[in-house]
Short mmCIF file of C-alpha atoms in Angstrom, two decimals:
data_model
loop_
_atom_site.label_atom_id
_atom_site.label_comp_id
_atom_site.label_asym_id
_atom_site.label_seq_id
_atom_site.Cartn_x
_atom_site.Cartn_y
_atom_site.Cartn_z
CA UNK A 1 3.51 51.66 0.65
CA UNK A 2 5.16 49.61 2.41
CA UNK A 3 8.43 49.84 4.12
CA UNK A 4 11.24 47.50 6.08
CA UNK A 5 12.97 49.24 9.50
CA UNK A 6 15.77 47.72 10.35
CA UNK A 7 16.98 48.83 13.60
CA UNK A 8 18.29 47.31 17.68
CA UNK A 9 16.29 46.10 20.20
CA UNK A 10 15.18 49.75 21.63
CA UNK A 11 13.03 51.20 24.35
CA UNK A 12 10.65 53.35 22.87
CA UNK A 13 11.63 53.00 19.01
CA UNK A 14 8.51 51.79 17.48
CA UNK A 15 6.71 54.93 19.37
CA UNK A 16 9.42 57.55 17.85
CA UNK A 17 8.21 55.93 14.25
CA UNK A 18 4.49 56.52 14.45
CA UNK A 19 5.11 59.70 16.05
CA UNK A 20 6.91 59.96 12.66
CA UNK A 21 4.52 58.96 10.77
CA UNK A 22 2.08 61.09 12.82
CA UNK A 23 3.89 65.07 11.96
CA UNK A 24 3.49 63.78 8.14
CA UNK A 25 -0.53 63.20 8.22
CA UNK A 26 0.51 59.40 6.99
CA UNK A 27 -2.17 56.99 7.90
CA UNK A 28 -1.02 53.81 9.01
CA UNK A 29 -2.95 51.04 7.71
CA UNK A 30 -0.46 47.93 9.17
CA UNK A 31 2.31 47.38 11.66
CA UNK A 32 4.65 44.49 12.36
CA UNK A 33 7.24 43.62 15.14
CA UNK A 34 9.54 41.52 14.23
CA UNK A 35 12.05 40.40 17.82
CA UNK A 36 15.01 39.79 15.16
CA UNK A 37 14.74 43.78 14.88
CA UNK A 38 12.24 44.47 12.02
CA UNK A 39 9.65 46.61 12.20
CA UNK A 40 7.09 46.93 8.97
CA UNK A 41 4.68 49.29 8.25
CA UNK A 42 1.59 49.90 5.79
CA UNK A 43 0.58 53.31 4.71
CA UNK A 44 -1.13 54.70 1.52
CA UNK A 45 1.24 55.44 -0.99
CA UNK A 46 2.49 59.30 -0.97
CA UNK A 47 3.66 62.17 -2.84
CA UNK A 48 7.59 61.69 -3.82
CA UNK A 49 7.92 65.12 -2.06
CA UNK A 50 7.02 64.06 1.81
CA UNK A 51 8.76 59.89 0.70
CA UNK A 52 11.52 62.25 0.43
CA UNK A 53 11.68 64.19 3.78
CA UNK A 54 10.40 60.80 5.47
CA UNK A 55 12.96 58.54 5.29
CA UNK A 56 15.93 60.04 6.14
CA UNK A 57 13.96 61.32 9.51
CA UNK A 58 13.73 58.19 10.22
CA UNK A 59 17.45 56.94 9.54
CA UNK A 60 18.20 59.53 12.05
CA UNK A 61 16.62 57.50 14.86
CA UNK A 62 18.90 56.24 17.70
CA UNK A 63 18.93 52.87 16.94
CA UNK A 64 17.94 52.81 13.52
CA UNK A 65 20.40 51.42 10.56
CA UNK A 66 18.55 51.16 7.68
CA UNK A 67 15.30 51.59 5.82
CA UNK A 68 13.76 50.53 2.98
CA UNK A 69 10.52 49.45 0.63
CA UNK A 70 9.30 46.25 0.88
CA UNK A 71 6.97 44.81 -2.08
CA UNK A 72 5.36 43.39 0.81
CA UNK A 73 4.46 43.01 4.93
CA UNK A 74 5.31 39.19 6.42
CA UNK A 75 2.01 38.69 6.80
CA UNK A 76 0.79 39.43 3.66
CA UNK A 77 3.48 36.91 2.28
CA UNK A 78 2.45 34.85 4.83
CA UNK A 79 -0.93 34.86 3.68
CA UNK A 80 -0.82 34.92 0.32
CA UNK A 81 1.58 31.42 0.57
CA UNK A 82 -1.67 29.85 2.43
CA UNK A 83 -3.81 31.15 -0.03
CA UNK A 84 -2.31 29.52 -3.03
CA UNK A 85 -1.72 26.22 -1.42
CA UNK A 86 -5.44 25.71 -0.41
CA UNK A 87 -6.53 26.72 -3.21
CA UNK A 88 -3.80 24.02 -5.25
CA UNK A 89 -5.32 21.09 -2.97
CA UNK A 90 -8.13 19.05 -4.80
CA UNK A 91 -9.09 18.10 -1.21
CA UNK A 92 -11.73 20.15 1.01
CA UNK A 93 -9.62 22.01 4.36
CA UNK A 94 -11.11 24.05 7.12
CA UNK A 95 -9.55 26.07 9.46
CA UNK A 96 -11.50 26.26 12.62
CA UNK A 97 -10.54 28.15 16.14
CA UNK A 98 -10.33 26.37 19.86
CA UNK A 99 -14.52 26.61 19.25
CA UNK A 100 -14.34 24.55 15.88
CA UNK A 101 -15.59 27.51 13.96
CA UNK A 102 -14.35 27.77 10.69
CA UNK A 103 -12.22 30.45 10.11
CA UNK A 104 -10.83 29.66 6.53
CA UNK A 105 -12.00 27.49 3.66
CA UNK A 106 -11.14 26.64 0.19
CA UNK A 107 -12.48 26.44 -3.26
CA UNK A 108 -12.87 22.77 -2.66
CA UNK A 109 -15.35 22.60 0.36
CA UNK A 110 -17.29 25.45 -1.02
CA UNK A 111 -17.42 24.04 -4.08
CA UNK A 112 -18.39 20.48 -2.43
CA UNK A 113 -21.11 22.08 -0.34
CA UNK A 114 -22.33 24.49 -3.70
CA UNK A 115 -21.98 28.10 -1.07
CA UNK A 116 -19.62 30.98 -1.18
CA UNK A 117 -16.63 30.18 0.84
CA UNK A 118 -17.03 33.44 2.77
CA UNK A 119 -20.73 32.35 3.44
CA UNK A 120 -19.04 29.45 5.75
CA UNK A 121 -16.78 31.43 7.75
CA UNK A 122 -17.89 31.34 11.64
CA UNK A 123 -20.34 28.08 10.75
CA UNK A 124 -19.63 25.58 14.01
CA UNK A 125 -17.28 23.12 11.38
CA UNK A 126 -19.82 20.02 13.30
CA UNK A 127 -22.54 21.37 11.20
CA UNK A 128 -20.95 19.30 8.10
CA UNK A 129 -18.17 17.23 9.02
CA UNK A 130 -20.22 14.51 10.99
CA UNK A 131 -18.39 11.55 12.76
CA UNK A 132 -16.22 13.18 15.24
CA UNK A 133 -16.22 15.48 18.70
CA UNK A 134 -14.17 18.06 17.69
CA UNK A 135 -15.33 20.92 19.99
CA UNK A 136 -14.58 17.88 22.50
CA UNK A 137 -11.05 16.63 20.73
CA UNK A 138 -10.23 19.91 21.28
CA UNK A 139 -10.76 20.94 24.82
CA UNK A 140 -9.00 17.30 26.15
CA UNK A 141 -5.79 17.95 28.19
CA UNK A 142 -3.78 15.96 25.85
CA UNK A 143 -4.22 17.04 21.91
CA UNK A 144 -3.15 15.15 19.49
CA UNK A 145 -3.75 14.39 15.46
CA UNK A 146 -6.14 12.27 14.57
CA UNK A 147 -7.54 10.42 12.02
CA UNK A 148 -11.18 9.02 11.51
CA UNK A 149 -13.63 8.10 9.04
CA UNK A 150 -16.76 11.23 8.76
CA UNK A 151 -19.73 12.07 6.63
CA UNK A 152 -19.22 14.85 4.66
CA UNK A 153 -22.08 16.02 2.25
CA UNK A 154 -23.34 12.65 2.82
CA UNK A 155 -20.46 10.80 1.76
CA UNK A 156 -17.32 9.29 3.31
CA UNK A 157 -14.42 10.65 4.11
CA UNK A 158 -11.23 10.43 5.76
CA UNK A 159 -10.38 13.13 8.06
CA UNK A 160 -6.66 14.68 9.31
CA UNK A 161 -7.19 16.27 12.48
CA UNK A 162 -4.13 18.98 12.84
CA UNK A 163 -4.54 21.40 16.17
CA UNK A 164 -2.57 24.61 16.03
CA UNK A 165 -0.70 25.73 18.63
CA UNK A 166 0.46 29.40 18.72
CA UNK A 167 3.29 30.34 21.34
CA UNK A 168 2.51 32.57 24.41
CA UNK A 169 5.62 34.76 25.33
CA UNK A 170 6.70 32.70 27.63
CA UNK A 171 7.40 30.56 24.78
CA UNK A 172 4.19 27.84 25.74
CA UNK A 173 2.37 26.81 23.26
CA UNK A 174 -1.04 27.62 23.09
CA UNK A 175 -4.02 26.06 20.99
CA UNK A 176 -5.17 29.01 18.52
CA UNK A 177 -7.46 25.84 16.71
CA UNK A 178 -6.82 22.95 14.29
CA UNK A 179 -7.21 22.30 10.49
CA UNK A 180 -9.56 19.44 9.26
CA UNK A 181 -8.06 18.36 6.60
CA UNK A 182 -11.08 15.89 3.62
CA UNK A 183 -10.04 12.89 1.44
CA UNK A 184 -12.63 10.88 -0.16
CA UNK A 185 -12.75 7.57 -0.98
CA UNK A 186 -11.96 7.49 -4.76
CA UNK A 187 -9.01 10.63 -3.75
CA UNK A 188 -7.69 7.77 -1.51
CA UNK A 189 -8.32 5.56 -4.53
CA UNK A 190 -5.86 7.54 -6.08
CA UNK A 191 -3.32 7.89 -4.07
CA UNK A 192 -2.87 4.33 -2.94
CA UNK A 193 -3.11 3.60 -6.70
CA UNK A 194 0.63 5.34 -6.53
CA UNK A 195 2.19 2.85 -4.90
CA UNK A 196 0.90 0.16 -7.17
CA UNK A 197 1.94 0.90 -10.90
CA UNK A 198 3.30 -1.64 -13.31
CA UNK A 199 6.67 -0.75 -11.51
CA UNK A 200 5.97 -2.65 -8.15
CA UNK A 201 6.17 -5.87 -10.43
CA UNK A 202 10.32 -5.70 -10.46
CA UNK A 203 12.56 -6.76 -8.68
CA UNK A 204 13.06 -3.32 -6.30
CA UNK A 205 9.82 -4.79 -4.64
CA UNK A 206 10.66 -8.19 -4.13
CA UNK A 207 11.41 -8.33 0.02
CA UNK A 208 15.36 -10.06 0.51
CA UNK A 209 16.95 -9.42 3.29
CA UNK A 210 18.08 -13.41 3.87
CA UNK A 211 20.49 -15.09 2.24
CA UNK A 212 18.12 -17.87 0.13
CA UNK A 213 16.12 -14.71 -0.94
CA UNK A 214 18.76 -12.94 -2.49
CA UNK A 215 20.20 -16.03 -4.28
CA UNK A 216 16.56 -16.69 -5.46
CA UNK A 217 16.75 -13.44 -6.69
CA UNK A 218 20.40 -13.16 -8.42
CA UNK A 219 19.72 -16.13 -10.41
CA UNK A 220 15.88 -14.91 -12.13
CA UNK A 221 17.75 -12.02 -13.23
CA UNK A 222 20.06 -14.29 -14.79
CA UNK A 223 17.62 -16.64 -16.24
CA UNK A 224 14.73 -13.47 -17.10
CA UNK A 225 17.61 -12.79 -20.11
CA UNK A 226 16.75 -16.18 -21.67
CA UNK A 227 14.05 -16.90 -23.54
CA UNK A 228 14.01 -20.24 -23.21
CA UNK A 229 10.82 -21.93 -20.48
CA UNK A 230 11.24 -20.72 -17.09
CA UNK A 231 10.37 -23.04 -14.13
CA UNK A 232 9.33 -21.94 -10.90
CA UNK A 233 8.95 -25.15 -8.26
CA UNK A 234 7.75 -23.90 -4.88
CA UNK A 235 5.88 -24.16 -2.08
CA UNK A 236 2.32 -22.92 -2.10
CA UNK A 237 2.56 -18.87 -1.14
CA UNK A 238 6.26 -18.70 -1.53
CA UNK A 239 5.31 -16.07 -4.31
CA UNK A 240 6.12 -17.79 -8.12
CA UNK A 241 3.79 -15.76 -9.76
CA UNK A 242 5.78 -12.07 -8.25
CA UNK A 243 9.47 -13.79 -9.32
CA UNK A 244 7.30 -14.15 -12.77
CA UNK A 245 6.08 -11.11 -13.33
CA UNK A 246 9.52 -9.46 -11.61
CA UNK A 247 10.88 -11.52 -14.32
CA UNK A 248 8.31 -10.50 -17.18
CA UNK A 249 9.34 -6.83 -16.20
CA UNK A 250 13.41 -7.21 -17.36
CA UNK A 251 12.13 -9.09 -21.05
CA UNK A 252 12.55 -7.55 -24.39
CA UNK A 253 8.69 -8.44 -24.03
CA UNK A 254 8.00 -6.24 -21.07
CA UNK A 255 5.49 -3.92 -22.68
CA UNK A 256 3.94 -6.99 -23.37
CA UNK A 257 0.98 -8.34 -21.69
CA UNK A 258 1.82 -10.76 -18.80
CA UNK A 259 -0.75 -13.56 -18.90
CA UNK A 260 -1.43 -16.07 -16.42
CA UNK A 261 -3.67 -19.44 -16.80
CA UNK A 262 -4.45 -21.19 -13.95
CA UNK A 263 -4.60 -24.79 -15.11
CA UNK A 264 -6.09 -26.73 -12.05
CA UNK A 265 -9.54 -27.15 -12.36
CA UNK A 266 -9.40 -26.47 -16.36
CA UNK A 267 -10.75 -29.42 -19.00
CA UNK A 268 -9.08 -30.02 -21.95
CA UNK A 269 -11.64 -28.40 -23.90
CA UNK A 270 -11.43 -25.44 -22.20
CA UNK A 271 -7.92 -25.60 -21.85
CA UNK A 272 -7.12 -26.26 -25.55
CA UNK A 273 -8.66 -23.21 -26.34
CA UNK A 274 -7.17 -20.37 -24.10
CA UNK A 275 -4.13 -22.11 -24.54
CA UNK A 276 -3.93 -22.93 -28.48
CA UNK A 277 -6.58 -21.10 -29.90
CA UNK A 278 -9.05 -22.15 -32.47
CA UNK A 279 -10.17 -20.83 -36.19
CA UNK A 280 -10.83 -17.53 -34.50
CA UNK A 281 -8.58 -16.82 -31.60
CA UNK A 282 -5.11 -17.19 -32.17
CA UNK A 283 -4.95 -18.31 -27.89
CA UNK A 284 -2.58 -17.05 -25.02
CA UNK A 285 0.50 -18.65 -26.47
CA UNK A 286 0.75 -16.99 -30.62
CA UNK A 287 -1.44 -13.74 -28.92
CA UNK A 288 1.45 -11.24 -30.06
CA UNK A 289 -0.20 -8.85 -27.43
CA UNK A 290 1.49 -11.76 -24.78
CA UNK A 291 5.26 -11.09 -23.65
CA UNK A 292 4.83 -14.09 -21.02
CA UNK A 293 2.17 -17.00 -20.47
CA UNK A 294 2.73 -18.37 -17.48
CA UNK A 295 1.04 -21.77 -16.86
CA UNK A 296 0.57 -22.22 -12.75
CA UNK A 297 -0.05 -25.63 -11.39
CA UNK A 298 1.54 -27.30 -14.27
CA UNK A 299 2.02 -30.75 -12.91
CA UNK A 300 -2.28 -30.81 -13.26
CA UNK A 301 -1.61 -30.84 -17.18
CA UNK A 302 -3.98 -33.69 -18.64
CA UNK A 303 -2.08 -35.98 -21.02
CA UNK A 304 -3.55 -34.36 -24.10
CA UNK A 305 -2.92 -30.92 -23.27
CA UNK A 306 0.81 -31.85 -22.58
CA UNK A 307 1.58 -33.61 -26.54
CA UNK A 308 0.32 -30.28 -27.77
CA UNK A 309 1.43 -28.09 -25.41
CA UNK A 310 5.31 -30.17 -26.74
CA UNK A 311 4.56 -29.89 -30.10
CA UNK A 312 4.21 -25.93 -29.75
CA UNK A 313 7.31 -26.14 -27.81
CA UNK A 314 8.66 -27.81 -30.94
CA UNK A 315 7.99 -25.90 -33.52
CA UNK A 316 8.86 -22.77 -31.50
CA UNK A 317 11.92 -24.63 -31.20
CA UNK A 318 12.59 -25.37 -35.20
CA UNK A 319 11.88 -21.66 -35.70
CA UNK A 320 14.39 -20.38 -33.69
CA UNK A 321 16.75 -22.49 -35.23
CA UNK A 322 16.15 -21.28 -38.64
CA UNK A 323 16.52 -17.79 -37.58
CA UNK A 324 13.19 -17.15 -38.80
CA UNK A 325 12.35 -13.46 -36.53
CA UNK A 326 8.95 -13.04 -37.30
CA UNK A 327 8.48 -16.00 -34.89
CA UNK A 328 6.39 -13.57 -32.11
CA UNK A 329 4.82 -16.56 -29.43
CA UNK A 330 4.72 -15.02 -26.02
CA UNK A 331 7.80 -16.68 -23.44
CA UNK A 332 6.59 -19.21 -21.32
CA UNK A 333 6.81 -19.65 -17.48
CA UNK A 334 5.32 -21.75 -15.48
CA UNK A 335 5.15 -22.98 -11.37
CA UNK A 336 4.32 -26.03 -9.91
CA UNK A 337 4.35 -27.02 -5.95
CA UNK A 338 5.58 -30.88 -6.86
CA UNK A 339 8.10 -32.57 -7.87
CA UNK A 340 7.28 -33.48 -11.45
CA UNK A 341 10.07 -35.64 -11.79
CA UNK A 342 8.53 -38.30 -9.79
CA UNK A 343 5.44 -37.92 -11.96
CA UNK A 344 7.41 -38.75 -14.73
CA UNK A 345 8.30 -41.92 -13.10
CA UNK A 346 4.85 -42.79 -12.18
CA UNK A 347 4.08 -42.43 -15.78
CA UNK A 348 1.54 -39.33 -15.16
CA UNK A 349 3.95 -37.00 -17.06
CA UNK A 350 5.20 -36.92 -19.89
CA UNK A 351 9.09 -37.05 -20.33
CA UNK A 352 9.60 -34.82 -23.27
CA UNK A 353 8.20 -32.34 -22.20
CA UNK A 354 9.03 -32.23 -19.08
CA UNK A 355 13.42 -32.02 -20.21
CA UNK A 356 11.79 -29.17 -22.47
CA UNK A 357 10.41 -27.25 -18.92
CA UNK A 358 13.15 -27.92 -17.20
CA UNK A 359 15.98 -26.07 -18.90
CA UNK A 360 15.79 -23.35 -16.43
CA UNK A 361 14.17 -24.27 -12.77
CA UNK A 362 14.06 -21.55 -10.38
CA UNK A 363 13.34 -23.31 -6.47
CA UNK A 364 11.34 -20.44 -4.84
CA UNK A 365 12.67 -21.12 -0.52
CA UNK A 366 9.53 -21.60 1.49
CA UNK A 367 9.19 -18.68 4.23
CA UNK A 368 11.11 -21.37 6.65
CA UNK A 369 14.20 -21.34 5.00
CA UNK A 370 14.33 -17.45 4.61
CA UNK A 371 13.59 -17.27 8.94
CA UNK A 372 15.03 -13.51 8.37
CA UNK A 373 12.54 -11.64 6.16
CA UNK A 374 9.65 -13.30 9.13
CA UNK A 375 9.93 -9.76 10.09
CA UNK A 376 10.33 -7.41 7.48
CA UNK A 377 7.64 -8.67 5.26
CA UNK A 378 5.25 -8.52 8.40
CA UNK A 379 6.34 -5.21 8.72
CA UNK A 380 5.61 -4.04 5.30
CA UNK A 381 2.37 -6.14 5.20
CA UNK A 382 1.34 -3.80 8.22
CA UNK A 383 2.35 -0.56 6.35
CA UNK A 384 0.78 -1.51 3.07
CA UNK A 385 -2.51 -2.75 5.05
CA UNK A 386 -2.18 0.52 6.95
CA UNK A 387 -2.26 2.73 3.49
CA UNK A 388 -5.56 1.04 2.36
CA UNK A 389 -6.97 1.64 5.70
CA UNK A 390 -5.66 4.82 5.48
CA UNK A 391 -4.46 4.67 9.84
CA UNK A 392 -1.18 4.99 10.99
CA UNK A 393 1.38 1.88 10.45
CA UNK A 394 1.19 -0.32 13.82
CA UNK A 395 4.06 -1.48 16.06
CA UNK A 396 4.53 -5.31 16.66
CA UNK A 397 5.28 -5.39 20.13
CA UNK A 398 8.26 -8.07 20.87
CA UNK A 399 6.05 -11.40 21.97
CA UNK A 400 4.56 -10.84 18.50
CA UNK A 401 8.16 -10.49 16.89
CA UNK A 402 9.09 -13.92 18.98
CA UNK A 403 5.82 -15.21 17.61
CA UNK A 404 6.12 -15.16 14.49
CA UNK A 405 9.59 -15.86 13.88
CA UNK A 406 8.80 -18.49 15.90
CA UNK A 407 6.20 -20.34 13.19
CA UNK A 408 6.78 -22.11 10.75
CA UNK A 409 4.22 -21.26 8.11
CA UNK A 410 3.53 -23.97 6.06
CA UNK A 411 0.95 -21.29 3.92
CA UNK A 412 4.73 -19.17 3.61
CA UNK A 413 4.32 -15.32 2.47
CA UNK A 414 0.47 -15.79 1.80
CA UNK A 415 0.19 -17.10 5.27
CA UNK A 416 1.64 -14.51 7.04
CA UNK A 417 0.66 -11.34 4.40
CA UNK A 418 -3.01 -13.04 5.77
CA UNK A 419 -2.07 -13.47 9.27
CA UNK A 420 -0.55 -9.81 10.01
CA UNK A 421 -3.51 -8.24 8.11
CA UNK A 422 -6.47 -9.86 10.15
CA UNK A 423 -4.11 -8.60 13.60
CA UNK A 424 -4.03 -5.56 12.56
CA UNK A 425 -7.85 -5.19 12.61
CA UNK A 426 -8.35 -6.83 15.35
CA UNK A 427 -5.62 -4.36 17.10
CA UNK A 428 -7.10 -1.18 18.65
CA UNK A 429 -3.62 0.60 19.86
CA UNK A 430 -0.91 1.65 18.29
CA UNK A 431 1.02 -2.08 18.65
CA UNK A 432 -0.06 -5.24 17.80
CA UNK A 433 0.00 -7.81 20.58
CA UNK A 434 0.87 -11.64 20.98
CA UNK A 435 -3.27 -11.78 21.62
CA UNK A 436 -3.83 -10.12 17.93
CA UNK A 437 -1.83 -12.86 16.45
CA UNK A 438 -4.09 -15.65 14.97
CA UNK A 439 -2.15 -19.34 14.42
CA UNK A 440 -4.31 -21.97 12.95
CA UNK A 441 -4.44 -24.96 15.57
CA UNK A 442 -3.87 -28.70 14.09
CA UNK A 443 -6.95 -29.73 15.59
CA UNK A 444 -9.47 -27.57 16.70
CA UNK A 445 -13.49 -27.07 15.22
CA UNK A 446 -14.51 -30.45 16.50
CA UNK A 447 -15.53 -30.95 19.43
CA UNK A 448 -18.93 -32.60 20.97
CA UNK A 449 -20.15 -33.02 24.51
CA UNK A 450 -21.07 -36.14 26.53
CA UNK A 451 -24.91 -35.58 26.96
CA UNK A 452 -25.66 -35.23 23.09
CA UNK A 453 -23.56 -36.92 21.09
CA UNK A 454 -25.16 -38.82 18.98
CA UNK A 455 -24.28 -41.67 16.18
CA UNK A 456 -21.27 -44.27 16.00
CA UNK A 457 -17.57 -43.75 17.08
CA UNK A 458 -16.95 -44.05 12.95
CA UNK A 459 -19.48 -41.49 12.06
CA UNK A 460 -16.89 -39.30 14.84
CA UNK A 461 -14.42 -40.72 13.17
CA UNK A 462 -14.45 -38.95 10.36
CA UNK A 463 -16.30 -36.06 10.98
CA UNK A 464 -13.22 -35.45 12.91
CA UNK A 465 -11.18 -36.29 9.52
CA UNK A 466 -13.26 -33.86 7.73
CA UNK A 467 -12.38 -31.02 10.40
CA UNK A 468 -9.01 -31.87 10.38
CA UNK A 469 -8.36 -31.98 6.48
CA UNK A 470 -10.66 -28.87 6.21
CA UNK A 471 -8.31 -27.06 8.67
CA UNK A 472 -4.89 -28.27 6.98
CA UNK A 473 -6.11 -28.21 3.03
CA UNK A 474 -5.59 -24.37 2.99
CA UNK A 475 -2.16 -24.57 4.12
CA UNK A 476 -1.18 -28.25 2.60
CA UNK A 477 -2.97 -27.43 -1.16
CA UNK A 478 -1.20 -30.74 -2.34
CA UNK A 479 -1.77 -34.62 -1.24
CA UNK A 480 1.71 -34.72 -1.15
CA UNK A 481 2.64 -32.48 0.70
CA UNK A 482 -0.79 -33.37 3.36
CA UNK A 483 -0.05 -36.29 3.06
CA UNK A 484 3.47 -36.21 4.20
CA UNK A 485 2.59 -34.00 7.08
CA UNK A 486 -0.21 -36.55 8.54
CA UNK A 487 1.91 -39.72 8.14
CA UNK A 488 -0.31 -41.16 5.33
CA UNK A 489 -0.34 -42.22 1.78
CA UNK A 490 -0.23 -40.08 -1.31
CA UNK A 491 -3.30 -41.97 -2.41
CA UNK A 492 -5.31 -42.28 1.11
CA UNK A 493 -4.69 -38.80 1.41
CA UNK A 494 -6.00 -38.50 -2.48
CA UNK A 495 -9.32 -40.37 -1.76
CA UNK A 496 -10.21 -38.75 1.78
CA UNK A 497 -10.36 -35.87 0.23
CA UNK A 498 -12.49 -36.92 -2.70
CA UNK A 499 -14.63 -38.71 -0.09
CA UNK A 500 -15.40 -34.49 2.16
CA UNK A 501 -15.17 -32.85 -0.88
CA UNK A 502 -12.52 -30.95 0.04
CA UNK A 503 -10.51 -29.49 -3.21
CA UNK A 504 -9.43 -26.07 -4.45
CA UNK A 505 -12.76 -25.08 -5.66
CA UNK A 506 -14.60 -25.65 -1.99
CA UNK A 507 -11.66 -25.00 0.02
CA UNK A 508 -10.80 -20.91 0.12
CA UNK A 509 -6.75 -20.63 0.02
#
């Protein structure tokens, strides 16, 4: 039986209540005092006759305003709530005292160790969780929340350490112990995947604060409604594929597969089979499972594949004009870094195919043209990287912000992402400084000593050229971009890249 007594804060009132219990020979099992003016009592169930006399006698005490039964004591409710939380958590949890001894745990921890929960109580948690000195942390003067990689049952876990404080009589915090929450790599992967569901391929997840990018997103949404081929034109790393996926997500065929094919580096025979199929397979353009097919770097198509693609588009248009509702070919989207009209002028790209593919053209701005997005994107990439690593998101220092904002970003969004993720790996504190940010120099990587120099001037020049081109190629991965950067002709750069064996196959972009 449990009683809840509401009363005023009067000296000796608790003793008066206890005296009444003694008078009726009631065995007190528990008592709680709430400073808000409540006394809670727990004792064995008594006879109704005794109960009838007990309640009025307590009510007569000076300062008592109400007495009633209650289903539970506050501490029982809190304990049951805590147990419910612990039991529903799939991750191992330990509650330890200020000396690091286990005071409470859950079934997830016990089952991982193949032990009963009771058998773990009193054990030093450091015997089970390796890789972090819990006692030293608890004894430190400035104790804060910690997150560390640890070993538990011979496996890697991410451990969160939360200090627990209780107030003393003057309401000053006193360290009572800590709660340790463990997450396995598998569980972290499950949680991380929640943030990378197909919904992230929608326009809602495209970062666009600058005027240029807002305009691009607005046009992309309009173009997504059409069935016409859609061409994305922009430099490397600008996010052409991301926009294509977003367009696919709001098309009529969004429930079908988004299929991408990289044209560069594939033979005619290989590309012909992939796109158009053979006697046994339909090819991605004719596969009813595909809602959208994205051809990347359309400017690298050979004359043979160009002719077949033009014929495929012709057939599609005839079926559409005839009102054939059975036509289930995929929506075609293409990307290019180069102005295809120049290739048409040079006779390298079919003019009729060019006009087919440029019905809808979406220019994708470079990061130089959307400076207002640089810091926001950098902070977004830091947040994503921190989530992958299970770390707190670091902040960018003022100097780091200025450096990122001032850079020209020839590799665009992809280069920015790689740069800030690398900076986070090298940073040691909670802030990323200018020194953590590595931006490529134009001519680093080539040096020599006058004492050990060998060879001719021509050989030295070639060595320097090769080093310079290898460093610039990831940021300027087309011959036209690289030629423009270095002030040379397209043909001269193409010859040098061929001579030094520099291509997408040999250089990671």
